[in-house]
XYZ file of C-alpha atoms in Angstrom:
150
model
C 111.986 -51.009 235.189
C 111.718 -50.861 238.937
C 114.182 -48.024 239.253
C 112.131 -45.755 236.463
C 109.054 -46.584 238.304
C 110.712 -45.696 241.397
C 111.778 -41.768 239.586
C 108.417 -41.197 238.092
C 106.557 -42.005 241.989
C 109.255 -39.475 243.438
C 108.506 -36.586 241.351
C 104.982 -36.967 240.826
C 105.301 -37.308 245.026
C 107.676 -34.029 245.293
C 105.205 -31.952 242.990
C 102.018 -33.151 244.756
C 103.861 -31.726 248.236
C 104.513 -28.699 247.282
C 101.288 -28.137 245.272
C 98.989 -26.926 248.777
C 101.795 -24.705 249.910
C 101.249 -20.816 250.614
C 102.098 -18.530 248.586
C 104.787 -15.966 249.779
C 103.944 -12.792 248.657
C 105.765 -10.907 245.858
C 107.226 -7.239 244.788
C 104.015 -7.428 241.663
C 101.834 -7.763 244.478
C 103.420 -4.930 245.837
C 103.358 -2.513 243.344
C 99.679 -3.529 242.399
C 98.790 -2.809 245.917
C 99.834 0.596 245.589
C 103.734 0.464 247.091
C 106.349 2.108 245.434
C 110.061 2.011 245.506
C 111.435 4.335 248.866
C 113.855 6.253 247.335
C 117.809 6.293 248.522
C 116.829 9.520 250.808
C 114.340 8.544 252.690
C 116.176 4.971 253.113
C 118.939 7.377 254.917
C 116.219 9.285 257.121
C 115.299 5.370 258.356
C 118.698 4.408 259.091
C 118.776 7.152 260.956
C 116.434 6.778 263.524
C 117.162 5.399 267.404
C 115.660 2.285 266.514
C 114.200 -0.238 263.965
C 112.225 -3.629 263.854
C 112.336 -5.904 261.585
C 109.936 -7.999 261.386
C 110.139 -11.719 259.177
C 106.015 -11.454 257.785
C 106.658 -15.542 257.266
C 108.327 -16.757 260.559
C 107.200 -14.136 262.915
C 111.194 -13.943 263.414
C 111.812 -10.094 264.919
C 114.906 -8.377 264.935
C 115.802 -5.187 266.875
C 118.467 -2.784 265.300
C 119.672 -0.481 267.213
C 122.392 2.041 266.323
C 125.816 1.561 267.851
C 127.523 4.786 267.723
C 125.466 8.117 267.583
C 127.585 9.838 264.803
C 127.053 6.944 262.408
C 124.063 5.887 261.091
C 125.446 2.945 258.842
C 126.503 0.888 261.929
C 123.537 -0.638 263.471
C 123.431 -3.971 265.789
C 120.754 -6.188 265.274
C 119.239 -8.096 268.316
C 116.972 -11.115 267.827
C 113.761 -10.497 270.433
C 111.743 -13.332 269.068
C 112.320 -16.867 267.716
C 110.783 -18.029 265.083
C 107.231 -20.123 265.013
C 107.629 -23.557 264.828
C 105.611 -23.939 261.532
C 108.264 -22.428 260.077
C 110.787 -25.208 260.511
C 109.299 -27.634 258.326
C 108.796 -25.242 255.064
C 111.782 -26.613 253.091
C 111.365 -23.490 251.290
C 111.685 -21.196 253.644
C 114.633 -23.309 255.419
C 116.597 -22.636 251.634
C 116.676 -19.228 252.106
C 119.597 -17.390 252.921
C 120.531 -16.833 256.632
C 120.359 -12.602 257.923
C 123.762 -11.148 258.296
C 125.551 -11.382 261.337
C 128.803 -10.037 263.146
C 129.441 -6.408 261.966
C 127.366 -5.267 259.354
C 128.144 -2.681 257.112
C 125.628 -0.500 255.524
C 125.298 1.941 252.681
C 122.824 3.614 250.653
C 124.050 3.450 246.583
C 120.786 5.007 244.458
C 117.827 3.645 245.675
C 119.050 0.358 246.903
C 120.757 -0.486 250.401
C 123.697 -2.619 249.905
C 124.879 -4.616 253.832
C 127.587 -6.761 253.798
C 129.397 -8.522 256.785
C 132.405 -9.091 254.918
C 131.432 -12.593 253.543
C 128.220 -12.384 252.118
C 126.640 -9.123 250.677
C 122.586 -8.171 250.347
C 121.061 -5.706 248.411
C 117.497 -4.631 249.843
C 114.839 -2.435 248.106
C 111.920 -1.094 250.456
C 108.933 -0.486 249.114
C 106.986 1.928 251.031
C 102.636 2.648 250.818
C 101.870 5.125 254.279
C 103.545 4.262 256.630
C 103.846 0.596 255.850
C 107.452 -0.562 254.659
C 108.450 -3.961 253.714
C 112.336 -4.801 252.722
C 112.891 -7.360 249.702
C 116.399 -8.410 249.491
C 118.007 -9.391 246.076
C 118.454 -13.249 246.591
C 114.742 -13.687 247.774
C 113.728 -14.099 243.925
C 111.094 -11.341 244.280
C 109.694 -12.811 247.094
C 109.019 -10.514 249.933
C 109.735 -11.666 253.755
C 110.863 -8.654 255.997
C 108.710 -5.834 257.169
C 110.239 -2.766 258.609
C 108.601 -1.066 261.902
């Protein structure tokens, strides 16, 4: 009896945590805000340019990429220029999420998606574009939208 009473306190303990928590914005918000899907071209034209920042919209994590050889605009090194807030670190939910690539990331455009890999694990992004505004919403993020492009 003591261990059933024990279960039923945890859960109805677990839900009551997570009941307050933010909500992360989502690719439905997105699209009702007016964003739509950048297509595989203009993802190219991006990758092209000097220099990008990537900015996590729930960490305030920012990553610099930068391109690594002028004749190839797949090959890009990313440079972390800020850490992320310290808020962060106690969001289980956002410390379950899957690390950013690292070591030598490859890069290609296939339709409208952008497909990186580092050899081990491989991410699929969409961007989502309204202006000049561009956020990045990678496949294993559950529709959940954390990376802003600058």
């Amino acid at each position: 009896m003591n261990k059933y009473l024990i279960c039923v306190l945890s859960v109805v303990f677990s839900f009551g945590s997570y009941a307050g928590d933010k909500r992360f914005l989502t690719v439905d918000e997105l699209i009702d805000n007016g964003y739509s899907l950048m297509p595989g071209e203009q993802m190219l034209e991006l990758m092209r340019s000097k220099t990008i920042k990537v900015v996590d919209i729930e960490t305030d994590a920012v990553l610099i990429s930068k391109h690594d050889k002028s004749d190839v605009a797949m090959e890009r090194k990313f440079v972390e220029t800020k850490t992320e807030k310290s808020s962060s670190l106690f969001d289980v939910r956002l410390l379950a999420r899957a690390p950013a690539l690292d070591g030598k990331i490859e890069r290609e455009v296939v339709g409208d998606e952008l497909v990186s890999t580092n050899g081990v694990r491989t991410y699929r992004y969409r961007l989502y574009k309204k202006q000049e505004r561009i956020f990045a919403v990678r496949d294993i993020d559950n529709g959940n939208v954390f990376l802003e492009v600058k």
